[in-house]
Short mmCIF file of C-alpha atoms and ligand atoms in Angstrom, two decimals:
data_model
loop_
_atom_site.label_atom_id
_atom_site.label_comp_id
_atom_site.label_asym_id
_atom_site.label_seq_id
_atom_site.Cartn_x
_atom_site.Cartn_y
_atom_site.Cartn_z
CA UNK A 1 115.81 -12.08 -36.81
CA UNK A 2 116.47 -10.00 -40.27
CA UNK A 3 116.02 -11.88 -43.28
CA UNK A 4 117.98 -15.18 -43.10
CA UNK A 5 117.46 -15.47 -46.67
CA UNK A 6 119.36 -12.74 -47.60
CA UNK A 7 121.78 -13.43 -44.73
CA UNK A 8 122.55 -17.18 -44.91
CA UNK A 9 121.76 -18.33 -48.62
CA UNK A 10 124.73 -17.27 -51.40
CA UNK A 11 124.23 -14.61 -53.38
CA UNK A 12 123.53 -16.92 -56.42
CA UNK A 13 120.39 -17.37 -55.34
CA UNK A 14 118.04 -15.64 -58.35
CA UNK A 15 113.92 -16.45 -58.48
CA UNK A 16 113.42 -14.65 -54.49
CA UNK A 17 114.95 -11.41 -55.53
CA UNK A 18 112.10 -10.99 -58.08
CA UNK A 19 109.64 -12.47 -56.44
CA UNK A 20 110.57 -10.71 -53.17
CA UNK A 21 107.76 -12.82 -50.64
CA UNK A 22 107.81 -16.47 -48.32
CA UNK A 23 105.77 -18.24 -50.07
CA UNK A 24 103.64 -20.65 -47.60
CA UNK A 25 101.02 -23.23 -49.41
CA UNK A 26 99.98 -23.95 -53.15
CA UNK A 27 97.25 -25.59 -54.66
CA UNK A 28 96.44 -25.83 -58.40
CA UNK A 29 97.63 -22.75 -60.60
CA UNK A 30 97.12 -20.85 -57.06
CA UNK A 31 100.59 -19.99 -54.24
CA UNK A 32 99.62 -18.02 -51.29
CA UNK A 33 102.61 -16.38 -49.52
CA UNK A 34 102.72 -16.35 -45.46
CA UNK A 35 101.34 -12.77 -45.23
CA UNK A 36 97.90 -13.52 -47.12
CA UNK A 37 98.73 -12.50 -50.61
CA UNK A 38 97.60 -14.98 -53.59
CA UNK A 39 99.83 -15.20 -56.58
CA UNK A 40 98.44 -16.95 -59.57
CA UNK A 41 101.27 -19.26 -61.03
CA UNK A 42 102.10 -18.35 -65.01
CA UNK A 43 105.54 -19.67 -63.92
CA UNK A 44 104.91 -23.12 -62.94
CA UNK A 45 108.07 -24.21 -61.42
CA UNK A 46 109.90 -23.52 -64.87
CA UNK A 47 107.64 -26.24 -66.17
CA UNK A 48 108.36 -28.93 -63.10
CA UNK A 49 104.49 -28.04 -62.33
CA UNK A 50 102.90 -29.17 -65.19
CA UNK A 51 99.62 -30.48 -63.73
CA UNK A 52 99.45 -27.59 -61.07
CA UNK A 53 100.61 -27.69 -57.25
CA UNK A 54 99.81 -30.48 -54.61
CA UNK A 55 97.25 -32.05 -57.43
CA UNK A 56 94.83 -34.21 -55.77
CA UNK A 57 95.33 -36.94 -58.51
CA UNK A 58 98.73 -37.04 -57.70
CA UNK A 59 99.02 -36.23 -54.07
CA UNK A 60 96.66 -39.11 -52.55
CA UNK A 61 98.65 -42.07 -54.06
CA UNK A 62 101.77 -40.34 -53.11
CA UNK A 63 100.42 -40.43 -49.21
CA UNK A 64 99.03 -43.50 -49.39
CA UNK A 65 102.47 -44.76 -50.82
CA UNK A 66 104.43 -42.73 -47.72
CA UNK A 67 101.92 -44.69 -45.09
CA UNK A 68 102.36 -48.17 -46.75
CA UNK A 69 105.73 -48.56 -45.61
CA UNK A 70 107.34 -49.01 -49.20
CA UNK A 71 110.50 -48.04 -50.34
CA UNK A 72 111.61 -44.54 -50.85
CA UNK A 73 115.52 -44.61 -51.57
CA UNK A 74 116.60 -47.32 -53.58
CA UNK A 75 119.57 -46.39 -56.08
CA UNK A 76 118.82 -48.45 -59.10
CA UNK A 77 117.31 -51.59 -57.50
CA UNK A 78 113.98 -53.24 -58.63
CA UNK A 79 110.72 -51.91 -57.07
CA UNK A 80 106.77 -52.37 -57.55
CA UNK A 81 107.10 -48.10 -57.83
CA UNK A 82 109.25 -48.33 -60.84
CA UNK A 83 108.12 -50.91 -62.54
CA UNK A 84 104.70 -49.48 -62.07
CA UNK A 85 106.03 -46.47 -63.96
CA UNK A 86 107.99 -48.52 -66.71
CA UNK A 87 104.97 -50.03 -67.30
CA UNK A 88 102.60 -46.77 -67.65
CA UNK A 89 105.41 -45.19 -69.31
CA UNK A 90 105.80 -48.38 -71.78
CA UNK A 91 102.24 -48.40 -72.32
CA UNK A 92 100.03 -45.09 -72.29
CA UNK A 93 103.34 -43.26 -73.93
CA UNK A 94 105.61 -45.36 -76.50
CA UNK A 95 103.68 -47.97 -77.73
CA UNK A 96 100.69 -45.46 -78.66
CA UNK A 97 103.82 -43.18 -80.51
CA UNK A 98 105.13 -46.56 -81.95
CA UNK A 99 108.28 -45.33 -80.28
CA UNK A 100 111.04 -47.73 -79.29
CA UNK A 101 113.38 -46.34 -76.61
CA UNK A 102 115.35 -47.71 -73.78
CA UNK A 103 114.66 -45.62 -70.54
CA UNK A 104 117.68 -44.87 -68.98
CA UNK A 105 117.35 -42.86 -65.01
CA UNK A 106 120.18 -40.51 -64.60
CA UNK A 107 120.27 -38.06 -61.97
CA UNK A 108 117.43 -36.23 -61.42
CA UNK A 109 117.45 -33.18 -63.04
CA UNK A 110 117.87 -31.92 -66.56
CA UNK A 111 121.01 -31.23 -66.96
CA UNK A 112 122.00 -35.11 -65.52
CA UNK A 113 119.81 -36.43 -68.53
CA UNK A 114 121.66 -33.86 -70.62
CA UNK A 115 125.22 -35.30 -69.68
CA UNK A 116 124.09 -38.86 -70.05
CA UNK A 117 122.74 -38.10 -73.77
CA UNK A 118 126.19 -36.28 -74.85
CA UNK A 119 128.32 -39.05 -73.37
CA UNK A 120 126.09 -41.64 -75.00
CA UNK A 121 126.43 -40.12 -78.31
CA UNK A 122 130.15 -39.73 -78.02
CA UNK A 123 130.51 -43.03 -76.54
CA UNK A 124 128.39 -44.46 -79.92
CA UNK A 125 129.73 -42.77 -82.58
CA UNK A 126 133.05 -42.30 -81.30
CA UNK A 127 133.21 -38.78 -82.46
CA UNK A 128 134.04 -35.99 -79.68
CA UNK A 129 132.14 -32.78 -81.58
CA UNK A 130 128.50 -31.75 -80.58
CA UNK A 131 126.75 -29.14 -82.09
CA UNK A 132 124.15 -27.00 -80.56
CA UNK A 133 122.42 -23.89 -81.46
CA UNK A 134 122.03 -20.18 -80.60
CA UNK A 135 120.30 -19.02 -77.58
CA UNK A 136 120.34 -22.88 -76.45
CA UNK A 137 119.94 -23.93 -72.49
CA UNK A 138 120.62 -27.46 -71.50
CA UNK A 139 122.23 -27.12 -68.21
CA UNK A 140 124.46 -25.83 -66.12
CA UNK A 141 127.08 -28.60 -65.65
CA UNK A 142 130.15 -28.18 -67.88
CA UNK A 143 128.85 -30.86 -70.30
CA UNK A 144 125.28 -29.19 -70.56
CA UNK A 145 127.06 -25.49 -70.29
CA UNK A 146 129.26 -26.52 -73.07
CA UNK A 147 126.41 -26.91 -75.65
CA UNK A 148 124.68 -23.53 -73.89
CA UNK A 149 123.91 -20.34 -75.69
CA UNK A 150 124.08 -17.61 -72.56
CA UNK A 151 127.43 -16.24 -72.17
CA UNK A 152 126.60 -15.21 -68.71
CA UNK A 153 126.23 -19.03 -68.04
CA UNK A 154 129.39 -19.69 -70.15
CA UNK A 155 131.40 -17.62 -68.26
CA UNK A 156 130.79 -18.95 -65.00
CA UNK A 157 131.95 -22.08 -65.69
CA UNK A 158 135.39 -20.50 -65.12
CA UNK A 159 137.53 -23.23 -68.13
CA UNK A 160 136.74 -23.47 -71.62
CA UNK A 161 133.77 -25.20 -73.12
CA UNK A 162 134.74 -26.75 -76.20
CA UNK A 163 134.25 -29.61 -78.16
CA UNK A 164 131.26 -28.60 -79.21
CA UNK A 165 130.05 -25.64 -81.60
CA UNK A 166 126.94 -23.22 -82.16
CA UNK A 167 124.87 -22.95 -84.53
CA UNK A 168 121.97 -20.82 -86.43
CA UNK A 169 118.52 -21.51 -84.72
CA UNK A 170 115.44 -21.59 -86.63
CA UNK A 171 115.05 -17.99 -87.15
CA UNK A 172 118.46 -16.66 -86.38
CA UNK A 173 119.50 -15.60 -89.06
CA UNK A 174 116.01 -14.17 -90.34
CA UNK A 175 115.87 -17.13 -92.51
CA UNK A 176 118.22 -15.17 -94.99
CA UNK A 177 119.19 -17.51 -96.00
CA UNK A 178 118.06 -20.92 -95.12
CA UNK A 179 119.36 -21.47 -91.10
CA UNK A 180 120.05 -24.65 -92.03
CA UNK A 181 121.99 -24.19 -94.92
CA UNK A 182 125.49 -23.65 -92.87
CA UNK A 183 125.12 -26.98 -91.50
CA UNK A 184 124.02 -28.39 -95.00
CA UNK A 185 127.70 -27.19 -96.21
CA UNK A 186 129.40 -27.86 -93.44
CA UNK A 187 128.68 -31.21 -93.54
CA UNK A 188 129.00 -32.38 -97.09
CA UNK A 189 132.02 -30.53 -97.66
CA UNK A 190 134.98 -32.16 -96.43
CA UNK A 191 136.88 -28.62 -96.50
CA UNK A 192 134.64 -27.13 -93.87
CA UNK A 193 136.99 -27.18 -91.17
CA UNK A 194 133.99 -28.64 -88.84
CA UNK A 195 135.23 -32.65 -87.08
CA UNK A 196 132.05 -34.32 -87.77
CA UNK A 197 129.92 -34.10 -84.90
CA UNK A 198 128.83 -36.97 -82.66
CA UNK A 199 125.15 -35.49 -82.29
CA UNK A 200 123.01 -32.19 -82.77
CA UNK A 201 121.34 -31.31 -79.62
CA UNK A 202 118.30 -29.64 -79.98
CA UNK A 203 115.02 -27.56 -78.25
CA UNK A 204 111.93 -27.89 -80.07
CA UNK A 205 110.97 -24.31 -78.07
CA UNK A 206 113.87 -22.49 -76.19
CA UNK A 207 112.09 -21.90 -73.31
CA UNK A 208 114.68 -20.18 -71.33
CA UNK A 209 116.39 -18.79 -74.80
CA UNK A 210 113.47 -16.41 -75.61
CA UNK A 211 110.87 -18.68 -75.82
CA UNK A 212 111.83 -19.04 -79.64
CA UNK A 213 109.78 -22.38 -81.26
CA UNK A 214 111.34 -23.76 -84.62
CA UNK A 215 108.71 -24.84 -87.29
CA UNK A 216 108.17 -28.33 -87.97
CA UNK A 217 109.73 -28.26 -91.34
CA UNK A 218 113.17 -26.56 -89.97
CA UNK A 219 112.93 -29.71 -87.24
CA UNK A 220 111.69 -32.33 -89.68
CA UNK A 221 114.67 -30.68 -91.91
CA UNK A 222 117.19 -31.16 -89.41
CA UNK A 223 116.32 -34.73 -88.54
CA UNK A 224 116.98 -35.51 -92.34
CA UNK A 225 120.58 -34.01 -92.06
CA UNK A 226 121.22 -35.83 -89.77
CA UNK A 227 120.42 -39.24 -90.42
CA UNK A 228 121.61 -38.81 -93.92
CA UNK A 229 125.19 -37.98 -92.53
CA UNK A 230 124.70 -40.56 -89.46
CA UNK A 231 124.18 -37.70 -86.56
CA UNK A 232 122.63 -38.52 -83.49
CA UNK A 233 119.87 -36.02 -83.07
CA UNK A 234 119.00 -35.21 -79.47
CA UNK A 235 115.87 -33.81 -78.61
CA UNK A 236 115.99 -32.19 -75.08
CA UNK A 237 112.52 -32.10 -73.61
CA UNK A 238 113.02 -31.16 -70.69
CA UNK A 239 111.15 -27.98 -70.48
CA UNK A 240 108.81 -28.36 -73.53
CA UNK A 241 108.03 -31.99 -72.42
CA UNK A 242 105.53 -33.48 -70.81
CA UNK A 243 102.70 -31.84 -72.80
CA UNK A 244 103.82 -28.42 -72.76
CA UNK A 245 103.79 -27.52 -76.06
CA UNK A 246 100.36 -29.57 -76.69
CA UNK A 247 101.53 -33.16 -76.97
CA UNK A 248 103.16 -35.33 -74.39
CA UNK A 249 106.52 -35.09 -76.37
CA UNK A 250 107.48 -31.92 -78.14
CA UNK A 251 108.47 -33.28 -81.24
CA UNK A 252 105.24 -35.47 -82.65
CA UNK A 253 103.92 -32.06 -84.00
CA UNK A 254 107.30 -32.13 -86.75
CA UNK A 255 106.79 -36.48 -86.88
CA UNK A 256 110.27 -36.70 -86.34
CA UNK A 257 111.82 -39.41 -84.22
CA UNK A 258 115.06 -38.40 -82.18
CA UNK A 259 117.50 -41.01 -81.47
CA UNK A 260 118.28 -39.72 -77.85
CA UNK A 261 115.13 -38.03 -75.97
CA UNK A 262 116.20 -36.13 -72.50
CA UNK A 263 113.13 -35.54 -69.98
CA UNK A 264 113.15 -34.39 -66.23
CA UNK A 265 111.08 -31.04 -64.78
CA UNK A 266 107.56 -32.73 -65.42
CA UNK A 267 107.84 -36.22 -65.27
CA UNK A 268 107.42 -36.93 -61.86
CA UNK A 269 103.95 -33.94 -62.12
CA UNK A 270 104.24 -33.40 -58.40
CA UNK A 271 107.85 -31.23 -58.51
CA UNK A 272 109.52 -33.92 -57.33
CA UNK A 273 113.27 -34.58 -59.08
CA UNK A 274 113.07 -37.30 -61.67
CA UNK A 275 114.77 -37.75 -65.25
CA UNK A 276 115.12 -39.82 -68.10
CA UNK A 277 117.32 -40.20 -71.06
CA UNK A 278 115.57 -42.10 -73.76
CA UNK A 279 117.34 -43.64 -76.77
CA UNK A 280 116.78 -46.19 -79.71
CA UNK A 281 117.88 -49.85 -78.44
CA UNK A 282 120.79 -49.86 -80.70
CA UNK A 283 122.65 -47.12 -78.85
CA UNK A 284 122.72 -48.94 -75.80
CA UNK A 285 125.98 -49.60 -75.19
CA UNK A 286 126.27 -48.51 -71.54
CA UNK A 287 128.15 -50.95 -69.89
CA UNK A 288 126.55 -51.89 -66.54
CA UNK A 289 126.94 -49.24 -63.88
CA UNK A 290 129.70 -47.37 -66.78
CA UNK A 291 127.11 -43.92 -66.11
CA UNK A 292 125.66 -43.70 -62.41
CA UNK A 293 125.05 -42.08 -59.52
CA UNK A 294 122.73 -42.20 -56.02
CA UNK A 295 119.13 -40.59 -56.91
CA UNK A 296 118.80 -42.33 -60.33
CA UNK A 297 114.85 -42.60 -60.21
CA UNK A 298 112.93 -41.95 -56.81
CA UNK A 299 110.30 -44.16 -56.07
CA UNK A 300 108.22 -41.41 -54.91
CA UNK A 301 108.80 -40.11 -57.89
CA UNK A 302 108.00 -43.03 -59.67
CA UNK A 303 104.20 -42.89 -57.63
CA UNK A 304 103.40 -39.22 -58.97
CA UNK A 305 104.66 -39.79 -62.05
CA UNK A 306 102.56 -43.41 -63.46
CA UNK A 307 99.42 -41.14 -61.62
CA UNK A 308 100.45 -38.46 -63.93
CA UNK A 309 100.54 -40.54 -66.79
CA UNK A 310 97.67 -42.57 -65.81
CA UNK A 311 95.26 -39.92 -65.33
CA UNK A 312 96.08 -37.65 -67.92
CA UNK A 313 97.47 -39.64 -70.64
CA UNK A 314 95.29 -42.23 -70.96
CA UNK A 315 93.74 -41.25 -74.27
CA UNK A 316 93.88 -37.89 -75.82
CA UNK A 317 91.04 -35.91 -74.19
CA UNK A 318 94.31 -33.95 -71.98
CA UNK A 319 95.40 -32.98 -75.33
CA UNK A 320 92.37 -31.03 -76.69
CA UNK A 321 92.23 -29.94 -73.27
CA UNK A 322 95.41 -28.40 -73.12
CA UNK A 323 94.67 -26.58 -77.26
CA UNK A 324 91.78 -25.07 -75.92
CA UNK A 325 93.97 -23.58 -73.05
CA UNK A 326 96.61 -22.71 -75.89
CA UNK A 327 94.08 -21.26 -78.16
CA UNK A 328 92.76 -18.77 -75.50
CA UNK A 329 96.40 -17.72 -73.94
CA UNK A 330 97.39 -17.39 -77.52
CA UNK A 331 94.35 -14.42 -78.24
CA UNK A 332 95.41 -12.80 -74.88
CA UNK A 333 98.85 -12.85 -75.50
CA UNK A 334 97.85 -11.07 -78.77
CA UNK A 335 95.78 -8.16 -77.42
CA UNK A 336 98.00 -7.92 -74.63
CA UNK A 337 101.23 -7.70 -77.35
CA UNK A 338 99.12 -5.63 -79.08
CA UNK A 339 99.72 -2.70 -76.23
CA UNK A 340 103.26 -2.65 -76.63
CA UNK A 341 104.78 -1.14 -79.65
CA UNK A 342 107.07 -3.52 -81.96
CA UNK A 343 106.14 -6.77 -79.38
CA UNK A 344 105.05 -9.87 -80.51
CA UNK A 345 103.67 -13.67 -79.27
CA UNK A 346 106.28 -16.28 -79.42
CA UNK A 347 105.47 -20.33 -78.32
CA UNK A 348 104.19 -22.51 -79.06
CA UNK A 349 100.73 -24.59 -76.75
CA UNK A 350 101.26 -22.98 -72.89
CA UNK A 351 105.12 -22.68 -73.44
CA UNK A 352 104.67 -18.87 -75.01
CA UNK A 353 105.84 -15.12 -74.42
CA UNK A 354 105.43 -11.67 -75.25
CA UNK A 355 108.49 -10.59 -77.03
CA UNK A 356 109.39 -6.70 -75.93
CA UNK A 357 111.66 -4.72 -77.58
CA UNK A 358 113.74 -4.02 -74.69
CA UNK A 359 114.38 -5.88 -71.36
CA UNK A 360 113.15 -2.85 -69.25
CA UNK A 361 109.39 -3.54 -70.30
CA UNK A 362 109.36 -6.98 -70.16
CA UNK A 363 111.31 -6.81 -66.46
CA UNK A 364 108.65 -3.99 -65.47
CA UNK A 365 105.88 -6.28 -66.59
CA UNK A 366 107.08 -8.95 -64.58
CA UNK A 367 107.55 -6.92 -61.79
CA UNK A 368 104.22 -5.40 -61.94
CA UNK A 369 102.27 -8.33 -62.32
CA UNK A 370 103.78 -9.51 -59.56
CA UNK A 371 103.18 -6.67 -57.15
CA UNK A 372 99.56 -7.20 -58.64
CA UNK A 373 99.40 -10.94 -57.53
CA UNK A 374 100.58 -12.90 -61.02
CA UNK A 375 103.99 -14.79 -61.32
CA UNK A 376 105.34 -14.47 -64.67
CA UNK A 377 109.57 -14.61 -65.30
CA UNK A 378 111.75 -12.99 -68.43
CA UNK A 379 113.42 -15.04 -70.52
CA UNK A 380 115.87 -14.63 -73.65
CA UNK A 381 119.53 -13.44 -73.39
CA UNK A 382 118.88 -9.57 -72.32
CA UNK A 383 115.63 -11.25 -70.24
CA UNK A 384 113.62 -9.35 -73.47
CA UNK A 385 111.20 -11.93 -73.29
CA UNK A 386 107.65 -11.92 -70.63
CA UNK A 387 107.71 -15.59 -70.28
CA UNK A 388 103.76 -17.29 -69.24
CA UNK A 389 103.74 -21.27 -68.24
CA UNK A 390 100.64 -21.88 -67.12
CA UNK A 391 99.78 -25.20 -65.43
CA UNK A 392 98.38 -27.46 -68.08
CA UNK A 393 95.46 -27.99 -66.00
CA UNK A 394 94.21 -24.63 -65.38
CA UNK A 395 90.83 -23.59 -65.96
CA UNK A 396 89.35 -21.53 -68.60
CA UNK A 397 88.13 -18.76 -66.06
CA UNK A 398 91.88 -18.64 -64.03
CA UNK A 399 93.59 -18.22 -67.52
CA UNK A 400 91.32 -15.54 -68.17
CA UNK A 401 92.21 -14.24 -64.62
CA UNK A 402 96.02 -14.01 -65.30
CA UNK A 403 95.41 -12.56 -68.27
CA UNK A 404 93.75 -9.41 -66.95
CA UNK A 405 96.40 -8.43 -64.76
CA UNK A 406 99.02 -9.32 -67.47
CA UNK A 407 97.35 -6.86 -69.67
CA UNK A 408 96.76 -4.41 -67.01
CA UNK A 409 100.47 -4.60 -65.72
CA UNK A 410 101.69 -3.70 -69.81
CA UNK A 411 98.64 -1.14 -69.57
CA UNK A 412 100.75 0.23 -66.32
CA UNK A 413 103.91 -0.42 -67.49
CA UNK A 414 103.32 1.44 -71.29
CA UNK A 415 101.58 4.10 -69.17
CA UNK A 416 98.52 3.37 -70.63
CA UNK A 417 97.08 3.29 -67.12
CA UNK A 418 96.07 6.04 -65.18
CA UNK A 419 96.53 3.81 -61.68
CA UNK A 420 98.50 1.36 -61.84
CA UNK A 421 98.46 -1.66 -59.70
CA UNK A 422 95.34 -1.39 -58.45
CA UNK A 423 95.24 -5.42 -57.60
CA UNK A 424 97.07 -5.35 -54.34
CA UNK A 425 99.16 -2.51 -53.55
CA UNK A 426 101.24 -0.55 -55.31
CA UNK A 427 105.18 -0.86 -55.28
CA UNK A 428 108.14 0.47 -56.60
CA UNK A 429 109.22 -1.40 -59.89
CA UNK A 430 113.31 -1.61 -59.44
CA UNK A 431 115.21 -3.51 -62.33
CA UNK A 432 115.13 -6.70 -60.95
CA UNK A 433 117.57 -9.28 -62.79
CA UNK A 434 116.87 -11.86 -64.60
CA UNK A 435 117.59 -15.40 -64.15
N1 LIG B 1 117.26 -28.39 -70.69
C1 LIG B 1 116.31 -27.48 -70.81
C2 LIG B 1 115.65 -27.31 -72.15
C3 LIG B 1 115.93 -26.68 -69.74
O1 LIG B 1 114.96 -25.77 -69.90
C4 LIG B 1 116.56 -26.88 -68.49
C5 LIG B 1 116.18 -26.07 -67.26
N2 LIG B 1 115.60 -24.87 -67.45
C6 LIG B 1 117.57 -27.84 -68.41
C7 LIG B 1 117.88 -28.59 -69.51
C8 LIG B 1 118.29 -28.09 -67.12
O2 LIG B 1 117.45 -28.66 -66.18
P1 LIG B 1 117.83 -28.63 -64.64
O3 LIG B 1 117.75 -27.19 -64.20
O4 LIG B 1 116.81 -29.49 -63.97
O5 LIG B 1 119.19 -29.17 -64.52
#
């Protein structure tokens, strides 16, 4: 039969050349491919899996939902599944943030919550510019692309990207000088050559940029600008969302409030394709049906998601659960870093890496832990970055679990290690891509 995979699916296809295996059944922080092997998930569905796979919590009212004979597809129509999770949503997260935001269901994935939040903020302010920032990701339709970092990414949309412009991270430029102080200029002098933008759209962490968090001054900074000179600041959440970084939203750690919030990967908890783009009342201008499309909201979706909310954000015990999770990955990430010469932690909560000095170790170290049964991707431009996600949920004693053959793999991989691999079986490390 051959492998149909490699015979039948395009070449684009990017995660099953690293991660060379069928995988058959997941449960928790745990996949099992079809020929035995476990694989303990540091990956987590690129943070769609933020409360593990098939969770219990989440999986029974999803069945019993399938059996009652309620509605699955429904475009944008009313039903008891979505105004279930308006309510939850309504209740366990905005009105305990004292945050007022419509809800608005795009398409469901990121980048559809992306395009919804640039359009609205052109459509508001009647301005055409957005600017974004170095090594940014938000998507991969032109809209998204257009306010991307990756020139890889850039290139393959095949036109130019424009109307939009990119600009110094926190940290880019070594903070020498201030990385905001560019945009400070820009904008207050009417010589700068810059149209004044619409919005700034913004990560909190660039997960798939390097796994680079700003510091809550440079975001609490930036939110200043840009109300003072009547930017629309978008937050996009949708990888460091949904608890990721520690709280449910990214950004209550800075105590800023965006005007346009974008949310997908984790909001349904189950990995099943829902987003949102949230945004004060006062930019909703949409006329009706002006922005739509066929899978706006999923009412199975919908299920998983109020169970998510409802069992893990009702009150804030998931919260110091998910710091003490931080807190350890944090101190293994450390000693682990601590093997590899000029390396160093970067994240922020369970959205963290091990920066490496040059994509060959980090790529190894992926590679490695997986041939030693632990999924862990690259990230940052030149994939420089070992990139761990943990579930949220995971326990204390399967962190510690990952850990070990993390370390061991850099042990391998820095040749600190007499035998490498010992875990499952040894295999050559190629230079798989990255993403
Ligand atoms: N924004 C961010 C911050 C992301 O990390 C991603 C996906 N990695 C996207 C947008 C795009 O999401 P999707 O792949 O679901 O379109």
């Amino acid at each position: 039969m051959g492998d149909i995979f490699a015979s039948v699916e395009s070449e684009v296809r990017s995660y099953c050349r690293e991660w060379d295996t069928v995988f058959d059944r997941a449960a928790g922080e745990w996949l099992y491919s079809e020929d035995g092997r476990k694989y303990i998930d540091f990956f987590s569905g690129a943070g769609a899996l933020n409360y593990g796979h098939n969770n219990p919590l989440l999986l029974e009212p999803l069945i019993a939902y399938l059996r009652s004979g309620s509605v699955i597809h429904s475009l944008d129509m009313k039903t008891t599944a979505k105004r279930r999770f308006l309510e939850m949503f309504q209740e366990l997260i905005l009105v305990p943030r004292d945050l007022d935001y419509k809800v608005m269901f795009t398409g469901p994935t990121g980048t559809n919550s992306v395009e919804a939040a640039l359009k609205l903020a052109r459509k508001v302010t009647g301005r055409h510019h957005v600017l974004s920032f170095t090594n940014a990701f938000h998507g991969m339709t032109l809209g998204a692309l257009a306010v991307t970092g990756n020139s890889m990414k850039r290139q393959g949309a095949g036109i130019p990207l424009n109307n939009t412009s990119s600009i110094p991270y926190d940290g880019f430029l070594n903070g020498q000088p201030d990385d905001l102080l560019w945009l400070r200029c820009a904008l207050e002098d009417s010589g700068s050559g810059m149209d004044k933008p619409a919005a700034v759209i913004v990560e909190t962490v660039q997960g798939e940029g390097g796994v680079r968090a700003a510091r809550a001054s440079w975001l609490r900074a930036l939110s200043d600008l840009c109300r003072h000179h009547e930017v629309l600041l978008i937050v996009d959440d949708v990888q460091a969302g949904c608890g990721r970084t520690g709280t449910f939203f990214s950004f209550e750690e800075a105590g800023i409030q965006p005007d346009i919030v974008c949310m997908s990967k984790s909001l349904s908890g189950f990995g099943l394709p829902l987003a949102v783009t949230l945004f004060r009342p006062d930019l909703d201008i949409w006329k009706p049906g002006e922005h739509n499309g066929t899978f706006r909201g999923h009412n199975p979706a919908f299920v998983t998601g109020a169970a998510a909310l409802e069992n893990y954000w009702n009150g804030r015990e998931f919260e110091s659960q998910i710091a003490a999770r931080a807190a350890q990955l944090h101190a293994g990430l450390a000693t682990v870093a601590g093997k590899i010469e000029g390396s160093h932690v970067r994240g922020r909560g369970l959205l963290a890496g091990i920066y490496c000095p040059d994509a060959a170790t980090a790529r190894n170290v992926s590679a490695v832990s997986f041939a030693s049964g632990l999924l862990v991707e690259t990230s940052g431009p030149q994939g420089e970055v070992v990139k761990v996600m943990p579930p949220l949920t995971i326990s204390a004693e399967s962190m510690a679990y990952g850990l070990d053959i993390l370390c061991e793999a850099v042990r391998s991989v820095t040749g600190e290690l007499l035998d490498p691999m010992p875990r499952i079986h040894r295999r050559e490390v190629t230079g798989v891509g990255t993403r």
